[in-house]
Tab-separated table of C-alpha atoms in Angstrom:
chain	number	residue	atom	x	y	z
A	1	UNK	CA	-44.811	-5.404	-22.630
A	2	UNK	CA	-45.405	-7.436	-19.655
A	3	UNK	CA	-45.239	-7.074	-15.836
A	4	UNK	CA	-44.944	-8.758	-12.713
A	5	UNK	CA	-45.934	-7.984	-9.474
A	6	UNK	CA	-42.869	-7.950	-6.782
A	7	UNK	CA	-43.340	-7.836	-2.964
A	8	UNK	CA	-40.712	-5.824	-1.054
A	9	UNK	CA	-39.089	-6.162	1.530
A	10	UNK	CA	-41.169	-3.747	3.493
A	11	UNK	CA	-43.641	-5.791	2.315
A	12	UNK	CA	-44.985	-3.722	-0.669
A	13	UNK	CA	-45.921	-4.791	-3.771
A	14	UNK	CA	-45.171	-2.687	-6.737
A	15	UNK	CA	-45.771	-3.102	-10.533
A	16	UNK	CA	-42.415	-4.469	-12.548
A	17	UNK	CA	-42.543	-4.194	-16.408
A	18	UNK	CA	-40.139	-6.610	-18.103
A	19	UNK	CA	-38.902	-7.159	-21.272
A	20	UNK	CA	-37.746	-10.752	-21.237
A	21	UNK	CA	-35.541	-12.969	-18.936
A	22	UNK	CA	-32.859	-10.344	-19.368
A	23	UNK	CA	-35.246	-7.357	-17.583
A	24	UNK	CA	-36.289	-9.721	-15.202
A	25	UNK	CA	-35.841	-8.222	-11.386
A	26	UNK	CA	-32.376	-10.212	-9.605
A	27	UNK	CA	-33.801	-11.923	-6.763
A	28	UNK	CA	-32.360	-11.439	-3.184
A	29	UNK	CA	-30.956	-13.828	-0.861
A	30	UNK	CA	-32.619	-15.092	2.374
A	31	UNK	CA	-32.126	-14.235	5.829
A	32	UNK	CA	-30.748	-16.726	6.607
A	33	UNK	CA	-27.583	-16.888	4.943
A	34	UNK	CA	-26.754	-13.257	5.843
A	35	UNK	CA	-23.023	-12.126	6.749
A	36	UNK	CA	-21.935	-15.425	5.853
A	37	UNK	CA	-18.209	-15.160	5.745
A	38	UNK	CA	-17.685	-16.892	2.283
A	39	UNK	CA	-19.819	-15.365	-1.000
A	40	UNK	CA	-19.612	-18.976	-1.957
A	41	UNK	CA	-22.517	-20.264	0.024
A	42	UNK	CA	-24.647	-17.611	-0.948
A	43	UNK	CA	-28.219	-18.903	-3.387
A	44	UNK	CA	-27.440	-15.646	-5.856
A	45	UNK	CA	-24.620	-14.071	-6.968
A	46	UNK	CA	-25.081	-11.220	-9.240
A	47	UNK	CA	-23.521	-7.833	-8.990
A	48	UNK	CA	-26.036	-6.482	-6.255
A	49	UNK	CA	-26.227	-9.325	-4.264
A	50	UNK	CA	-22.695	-9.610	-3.353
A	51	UNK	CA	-22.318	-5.361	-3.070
A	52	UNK	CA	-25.138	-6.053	-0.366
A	53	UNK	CA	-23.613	-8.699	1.553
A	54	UNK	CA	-20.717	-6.722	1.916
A	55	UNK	CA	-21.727	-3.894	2.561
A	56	UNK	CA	-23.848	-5.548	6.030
A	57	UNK	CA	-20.381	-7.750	6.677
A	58	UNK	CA	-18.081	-4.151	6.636
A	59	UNK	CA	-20.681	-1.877	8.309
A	60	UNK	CA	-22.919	-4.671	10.676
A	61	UNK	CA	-20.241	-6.984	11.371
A	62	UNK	CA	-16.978	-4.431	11.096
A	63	UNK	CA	-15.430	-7.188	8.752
A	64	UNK	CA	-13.338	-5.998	5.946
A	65	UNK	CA	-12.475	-9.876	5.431
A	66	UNK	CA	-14.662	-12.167	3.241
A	67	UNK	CA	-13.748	-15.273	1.652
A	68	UNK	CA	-15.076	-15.907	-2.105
A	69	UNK	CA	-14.131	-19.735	-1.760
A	70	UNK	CA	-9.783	-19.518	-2.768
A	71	UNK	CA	-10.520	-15.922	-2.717
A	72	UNK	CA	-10.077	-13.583	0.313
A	73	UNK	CA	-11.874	-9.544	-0.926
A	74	UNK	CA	-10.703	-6.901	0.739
A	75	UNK	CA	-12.238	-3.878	1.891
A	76	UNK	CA	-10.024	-1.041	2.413
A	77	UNK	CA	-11.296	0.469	5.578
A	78	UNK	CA	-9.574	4.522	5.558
A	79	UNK	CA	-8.774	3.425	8.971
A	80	UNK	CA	-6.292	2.304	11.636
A	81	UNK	CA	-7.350	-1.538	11.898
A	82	UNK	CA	-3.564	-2.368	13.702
A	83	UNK	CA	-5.709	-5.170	16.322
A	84	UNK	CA	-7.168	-7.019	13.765
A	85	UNK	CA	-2.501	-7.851	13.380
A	86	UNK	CA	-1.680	-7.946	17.049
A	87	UNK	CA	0.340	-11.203	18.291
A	88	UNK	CA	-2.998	-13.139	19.424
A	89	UNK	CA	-5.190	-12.629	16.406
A	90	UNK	CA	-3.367	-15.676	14.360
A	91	UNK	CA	-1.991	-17.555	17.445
A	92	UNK	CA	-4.618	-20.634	15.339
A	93	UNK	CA	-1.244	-21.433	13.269
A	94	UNK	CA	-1.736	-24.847	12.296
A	95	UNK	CA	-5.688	-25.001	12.859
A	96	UNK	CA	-8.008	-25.331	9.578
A	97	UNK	CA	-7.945	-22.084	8.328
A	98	UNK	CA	-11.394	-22.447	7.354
A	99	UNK	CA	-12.662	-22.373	10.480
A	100	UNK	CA	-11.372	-18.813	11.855
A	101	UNK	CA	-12.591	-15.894	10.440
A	102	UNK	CA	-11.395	-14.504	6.619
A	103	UNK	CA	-8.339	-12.750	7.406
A	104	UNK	CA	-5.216	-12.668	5.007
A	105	UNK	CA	-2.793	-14.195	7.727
A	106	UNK	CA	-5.578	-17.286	6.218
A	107	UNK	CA	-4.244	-16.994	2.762
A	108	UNK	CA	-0.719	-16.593	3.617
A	109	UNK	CA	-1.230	-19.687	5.932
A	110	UNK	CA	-2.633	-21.628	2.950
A	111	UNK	CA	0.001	-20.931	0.462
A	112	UNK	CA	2.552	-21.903	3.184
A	113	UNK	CA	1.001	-24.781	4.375
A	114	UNK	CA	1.120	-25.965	0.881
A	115	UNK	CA	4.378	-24.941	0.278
A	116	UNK	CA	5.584	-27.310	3.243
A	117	UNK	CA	3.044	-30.277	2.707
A	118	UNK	CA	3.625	-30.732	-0.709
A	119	UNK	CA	6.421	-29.293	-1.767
A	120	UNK	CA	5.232	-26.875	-4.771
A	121	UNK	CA	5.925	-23.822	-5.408
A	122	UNK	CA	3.008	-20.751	-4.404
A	123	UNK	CA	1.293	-17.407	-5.829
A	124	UNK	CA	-0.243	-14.711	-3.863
A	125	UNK	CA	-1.657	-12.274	-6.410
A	126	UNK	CA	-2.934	-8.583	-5.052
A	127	UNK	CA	-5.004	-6.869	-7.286
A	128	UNK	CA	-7.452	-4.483	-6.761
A	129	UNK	CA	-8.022	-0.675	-8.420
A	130	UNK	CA	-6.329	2.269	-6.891
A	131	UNK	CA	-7.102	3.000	-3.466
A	132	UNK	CA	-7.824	-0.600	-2.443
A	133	UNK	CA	-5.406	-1.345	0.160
A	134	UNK	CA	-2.902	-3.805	-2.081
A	135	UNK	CA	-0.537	-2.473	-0.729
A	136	UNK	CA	-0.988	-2.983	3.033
A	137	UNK	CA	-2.841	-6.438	2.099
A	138	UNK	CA	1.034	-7.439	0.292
A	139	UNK	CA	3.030	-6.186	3.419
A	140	UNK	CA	0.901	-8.164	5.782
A	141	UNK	CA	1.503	-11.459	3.341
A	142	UNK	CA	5.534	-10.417	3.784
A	143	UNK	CA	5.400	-10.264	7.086
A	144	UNK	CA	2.822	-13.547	8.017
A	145	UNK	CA	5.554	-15.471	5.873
A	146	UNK	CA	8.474	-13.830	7.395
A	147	UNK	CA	6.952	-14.948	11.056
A	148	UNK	CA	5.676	-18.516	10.210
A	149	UNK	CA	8.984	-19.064	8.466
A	150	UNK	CA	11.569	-17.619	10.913
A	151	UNK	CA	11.552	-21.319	12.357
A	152	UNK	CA	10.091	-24.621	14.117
A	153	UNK	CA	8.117	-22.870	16.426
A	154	UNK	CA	6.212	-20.952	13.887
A	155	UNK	CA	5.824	-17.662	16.314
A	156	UNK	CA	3.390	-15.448	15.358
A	157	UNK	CA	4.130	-12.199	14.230
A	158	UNK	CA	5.567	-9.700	16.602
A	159	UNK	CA	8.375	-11.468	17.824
A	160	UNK	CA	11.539	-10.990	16.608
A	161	UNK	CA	12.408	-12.652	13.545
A	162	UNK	CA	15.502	-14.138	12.349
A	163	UNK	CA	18.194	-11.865	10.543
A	164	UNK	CA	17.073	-12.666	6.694
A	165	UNK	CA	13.357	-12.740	7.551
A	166	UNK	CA	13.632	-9.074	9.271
A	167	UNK	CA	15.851	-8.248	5.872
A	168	UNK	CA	13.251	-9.415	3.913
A	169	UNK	CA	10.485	-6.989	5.425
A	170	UNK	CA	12.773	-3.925	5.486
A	171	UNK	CA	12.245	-3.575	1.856
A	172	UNK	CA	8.578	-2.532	2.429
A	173	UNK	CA	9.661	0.914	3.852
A	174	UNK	CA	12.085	1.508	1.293
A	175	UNK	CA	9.827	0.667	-1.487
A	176	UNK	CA	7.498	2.661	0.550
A	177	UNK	CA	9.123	5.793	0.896
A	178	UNK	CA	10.907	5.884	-2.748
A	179	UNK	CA	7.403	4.752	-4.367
A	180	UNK	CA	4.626	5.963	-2.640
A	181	UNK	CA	2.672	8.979	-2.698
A	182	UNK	CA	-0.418	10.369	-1.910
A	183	UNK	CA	-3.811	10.462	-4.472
A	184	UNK	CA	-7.261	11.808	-4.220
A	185	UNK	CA	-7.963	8.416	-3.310
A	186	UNK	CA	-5.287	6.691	-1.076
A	187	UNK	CA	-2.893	8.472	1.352
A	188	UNK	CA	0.043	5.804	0.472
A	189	UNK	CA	-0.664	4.880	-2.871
A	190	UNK	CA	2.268	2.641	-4.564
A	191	UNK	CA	2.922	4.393	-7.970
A	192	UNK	CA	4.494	1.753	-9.208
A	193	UNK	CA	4.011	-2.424	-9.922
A	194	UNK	CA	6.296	-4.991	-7.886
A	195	UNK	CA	6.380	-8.494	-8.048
A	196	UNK	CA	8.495	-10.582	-4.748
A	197	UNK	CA	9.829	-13.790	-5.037
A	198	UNK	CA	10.405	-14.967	-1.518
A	199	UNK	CA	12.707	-18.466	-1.529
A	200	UNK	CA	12.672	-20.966	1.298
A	201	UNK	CA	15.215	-23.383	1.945
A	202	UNK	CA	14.956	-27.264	2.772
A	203	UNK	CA	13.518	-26.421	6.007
A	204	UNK	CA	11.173	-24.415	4.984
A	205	UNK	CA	12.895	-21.250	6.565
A	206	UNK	CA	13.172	-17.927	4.393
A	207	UNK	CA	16.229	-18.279	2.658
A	208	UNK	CA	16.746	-14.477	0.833
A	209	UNK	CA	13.889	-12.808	-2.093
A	210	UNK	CA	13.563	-10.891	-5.126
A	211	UNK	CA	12.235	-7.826	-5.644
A	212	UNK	CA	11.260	-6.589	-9.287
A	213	UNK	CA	9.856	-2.943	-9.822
A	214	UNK	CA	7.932	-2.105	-12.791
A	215	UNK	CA	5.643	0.756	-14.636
A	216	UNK	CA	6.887	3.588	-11.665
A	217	UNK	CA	5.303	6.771	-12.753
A	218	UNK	CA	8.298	9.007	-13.290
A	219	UNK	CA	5.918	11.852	-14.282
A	220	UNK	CA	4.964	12.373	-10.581
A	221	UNK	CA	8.422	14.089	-9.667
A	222	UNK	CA	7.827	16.545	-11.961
A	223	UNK	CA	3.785	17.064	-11.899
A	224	UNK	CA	1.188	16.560	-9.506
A	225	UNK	CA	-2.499	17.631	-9.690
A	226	UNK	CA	-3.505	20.771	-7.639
A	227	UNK	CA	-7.267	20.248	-7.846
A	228	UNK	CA	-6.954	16.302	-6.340
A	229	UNK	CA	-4.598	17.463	-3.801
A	230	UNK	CA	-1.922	15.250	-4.899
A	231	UNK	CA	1.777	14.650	-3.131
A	232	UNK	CA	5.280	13.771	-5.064
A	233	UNK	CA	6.839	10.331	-3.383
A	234	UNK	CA	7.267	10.790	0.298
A	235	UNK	CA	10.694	10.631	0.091
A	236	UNK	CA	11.056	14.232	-0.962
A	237	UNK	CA	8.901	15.397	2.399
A	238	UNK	CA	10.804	13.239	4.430
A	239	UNK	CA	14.241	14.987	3.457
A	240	UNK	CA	12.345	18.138	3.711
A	241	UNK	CA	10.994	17.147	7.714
A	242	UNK	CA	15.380	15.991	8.384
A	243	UNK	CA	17.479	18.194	6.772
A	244	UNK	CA	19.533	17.923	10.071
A	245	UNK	CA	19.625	14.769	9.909
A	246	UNK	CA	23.219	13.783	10.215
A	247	UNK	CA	23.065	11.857	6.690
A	248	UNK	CA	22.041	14.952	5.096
A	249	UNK	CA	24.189	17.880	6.743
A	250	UNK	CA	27.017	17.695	3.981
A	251	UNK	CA	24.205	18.305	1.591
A	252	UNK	CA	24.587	21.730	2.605
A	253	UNK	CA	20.207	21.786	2.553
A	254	UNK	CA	20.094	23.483	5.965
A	255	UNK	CA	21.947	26.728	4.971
A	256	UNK	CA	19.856	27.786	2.095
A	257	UNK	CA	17.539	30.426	3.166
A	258	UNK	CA	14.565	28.866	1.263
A	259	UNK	CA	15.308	25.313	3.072
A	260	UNK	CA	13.371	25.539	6.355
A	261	UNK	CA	11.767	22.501	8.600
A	262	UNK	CA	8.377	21.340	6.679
A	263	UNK	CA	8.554	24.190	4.180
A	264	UNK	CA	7.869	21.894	1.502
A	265	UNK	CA	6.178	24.673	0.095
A	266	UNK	CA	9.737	26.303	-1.244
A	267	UNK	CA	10.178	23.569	-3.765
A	268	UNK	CA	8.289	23.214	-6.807
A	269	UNK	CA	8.172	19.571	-6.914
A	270	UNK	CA	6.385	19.376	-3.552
A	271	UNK	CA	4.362	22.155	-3.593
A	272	UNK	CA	2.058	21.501	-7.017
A	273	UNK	CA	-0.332	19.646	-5.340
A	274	UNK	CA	-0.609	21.797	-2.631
A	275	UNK	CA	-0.893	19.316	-0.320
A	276	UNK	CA	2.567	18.621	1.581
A	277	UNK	CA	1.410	17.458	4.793
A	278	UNK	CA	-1.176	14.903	5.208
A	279	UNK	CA	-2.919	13.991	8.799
A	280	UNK	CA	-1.575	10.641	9.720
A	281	UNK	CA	1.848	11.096	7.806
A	282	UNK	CA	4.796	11.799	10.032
A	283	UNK	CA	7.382	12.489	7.427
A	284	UNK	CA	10.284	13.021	10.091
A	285	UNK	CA	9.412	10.200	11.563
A	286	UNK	CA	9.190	7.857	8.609
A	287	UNK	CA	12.544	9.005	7.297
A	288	UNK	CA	14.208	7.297	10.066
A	289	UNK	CA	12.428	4.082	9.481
A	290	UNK	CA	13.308	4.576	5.447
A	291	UNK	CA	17.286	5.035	7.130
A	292	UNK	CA	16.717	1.914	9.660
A	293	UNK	CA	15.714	-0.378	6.387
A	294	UNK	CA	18.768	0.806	4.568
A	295	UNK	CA	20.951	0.182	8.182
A	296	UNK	CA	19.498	-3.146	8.446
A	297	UNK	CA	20.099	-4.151	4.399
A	298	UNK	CA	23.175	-3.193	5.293
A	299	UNK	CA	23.736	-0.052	2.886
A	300	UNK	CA	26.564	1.804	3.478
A	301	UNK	CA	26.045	5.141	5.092
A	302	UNK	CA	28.492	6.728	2.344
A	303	UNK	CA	25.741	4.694	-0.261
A	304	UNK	CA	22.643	6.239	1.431
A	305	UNK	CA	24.246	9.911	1.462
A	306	UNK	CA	24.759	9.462	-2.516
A	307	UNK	CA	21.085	8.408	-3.004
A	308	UNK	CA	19.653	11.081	-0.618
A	309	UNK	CA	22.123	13.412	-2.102
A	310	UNK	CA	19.890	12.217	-5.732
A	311	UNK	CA	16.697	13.197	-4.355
A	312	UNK	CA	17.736	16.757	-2.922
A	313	UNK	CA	19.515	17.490	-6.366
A	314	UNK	CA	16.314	16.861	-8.105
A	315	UNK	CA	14.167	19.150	-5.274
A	316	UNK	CA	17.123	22.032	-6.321
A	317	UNK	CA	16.557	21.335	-10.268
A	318	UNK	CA	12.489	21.852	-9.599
A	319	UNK	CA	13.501	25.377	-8.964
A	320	UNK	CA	15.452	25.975	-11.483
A	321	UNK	CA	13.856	28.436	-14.471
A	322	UNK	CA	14.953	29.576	-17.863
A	323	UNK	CA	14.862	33.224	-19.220
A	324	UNK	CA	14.775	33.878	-22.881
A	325	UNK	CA	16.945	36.336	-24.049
A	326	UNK	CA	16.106	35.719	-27.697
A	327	UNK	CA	14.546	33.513	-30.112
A	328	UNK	CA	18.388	31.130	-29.731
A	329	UNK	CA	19.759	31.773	-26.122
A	330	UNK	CA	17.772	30.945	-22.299
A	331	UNK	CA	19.527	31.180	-19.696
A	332	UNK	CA	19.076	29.755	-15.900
A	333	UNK	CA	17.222	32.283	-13.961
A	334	UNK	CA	18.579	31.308	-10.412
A	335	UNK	CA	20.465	33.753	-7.533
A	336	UNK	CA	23.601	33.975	-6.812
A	337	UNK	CA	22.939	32.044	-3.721
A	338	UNK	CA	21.214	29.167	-5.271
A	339	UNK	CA	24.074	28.490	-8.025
A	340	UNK	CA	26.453	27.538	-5.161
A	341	UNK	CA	24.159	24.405	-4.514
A	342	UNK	CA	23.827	23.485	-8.177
């Protein structure tokens, strides 16, 4: 077997044995092309090299934004990054993209600005593994879209947008709410696969989209892991945090002993995981956006009672429990109390 002698970068030189080409040591890049915004223009590319140069671009340069020539990665942060969306950071509409920093108002801008140049139609694909932040990275797409498209002007986001391009982004708390739930590994994790098809008119202006849902894990209303301190969808802890809500007070929820404010705990759909309330999360709070989408989609109030009257029925059925009186014949173990609401 042969070796090599490799100098370090704190300049030591250690002994390499290698095996052929294929053991050979990856070589790193130089100085001078580090934090580069685009992993394009870097000499090497292999697995470590790129993990590095991330790694000093997220922690040196607090940019979670890098451009892999069409490509923008994305690293989720686990943190509130709301300036890096404020009205000023994209108010370079129209400017080379290229030459601001990677951000994903840039690939939204591309996509549009070929959309309107040369007349084709676009594709934004998010993908990433659990936990990444697609997400977040989809909704800020929507909403770049919704702003650039709302009219001649091209406002950036922040100001209010037309009636269609508002409609258009009040499906992301919906989908949110009904979809969502916490992981061991993201907070807001979409259980569930969606692809939008957002259609523009002559102008260019947002004329209406399409939403289509796909591979929603249905198993999560009934199970969630304990040890990973796992949620249901946040829709079931936001009914929980209103039940006085005045959508919900024919649902009778607020009279039954065992339904108290935040007492997820009571129902056994919310309570597996052990982990009903999660720092950041204002259930309460979010059920009146989830109820602001549905006013501004323009679902009927008598609609919204139905579906939130779905959801408590199936928080009631997680309690229910069978007794066997033989080896033919259960019956529902549930009080007196408890049958009135079923």
């Amino acid at each position: 077997m042969k070796s090599i002698r490799v100098r370090l970068e704190c300049d030591q030189v250690v002994e390499y044995k290698i095996n052929g080409v294929e053991s050979m040591p990856l070589l790193q890049n130089p100085d001078i092309l580090l934090g580069r915004d685009d992993l394009t223009t870097l000499s090497y590319l292999h697995e470590p090299a790129v993990l590095s140069h991330l790694s000093f671009r997220f922690v040196k340069r607090e940019a979670i934004y890098t451009y892999c020539g069409i490509v923008l990665v994305a690293i989720n942060p686990y943190s509130n990054c709301s300036q890096l969306y404020g009205d000023d950071v994209y108010r370079g509409v129209g400017k080379q993209v290229r030459e601001l920093d990677p951000h994903i108002y840039g690939v939204a801008e591309e996509a549009f600005f070929d959309l309107s140049q040369f007349d084709k139609d676009q594709s934004v694909i998010v993908s990433g593994e659990s936990g990444a932040g697609k997400t977040v990275s989809a909704k800020f797409v929507m909403r770049y879209l919704a702003s650039v498209a709302s009219g001649p002007s091209r406002k950036p986001y922040g100001v209010a947008e037309a009636g269609v391009e508002n409609r258009v982004l009040a499906s992301n708390p919906i989908m949110e709410a009904i979809g969502n739930a916490k992981t061991i590994r993201n907070d807001n994790s979409s259980r569930f696969g969606k692809y939008i098809q957002i259609n523009f008119n002559e102008h260019f202006a947002i004329a209406g989209a399409e939403l289509k849902v796909y591979l929603l894990e249905k198993s999560r209303v009934v199970f969630q892991v304990r040890a990973d301190n796992e949620r249901n969808y946040h829709i079931f802890y936001q009914i929980c945090a209103s039940r006085s809500h005045p959508l919900l007070s024919d649902l009778n929820l607020a009279k039954m002993k065992c339904f108290i404010v935040g007492d997820w705990c009571s129902y056994y759909y919310t309570s597996q995981g052990d982990s009903g309330e999660v720092v950041g999360i204002d259930d309460a709070k979010d059920f009146l956006e989830t109820v602001a989408a549905f006013d501004l989609l323009c679902i009927p109030a008598e609609v919204q009672k139905s579906i939130f009257r779905l959801f408590a029925g199936l928080l009631l059925f997680g309690n229910i429990g069978f007794v066997s009186k033989n080896d033919e014949y259960a019956e529902i173990n549930v009080s007196s109390s408890e049958q009135f609401f079923l």
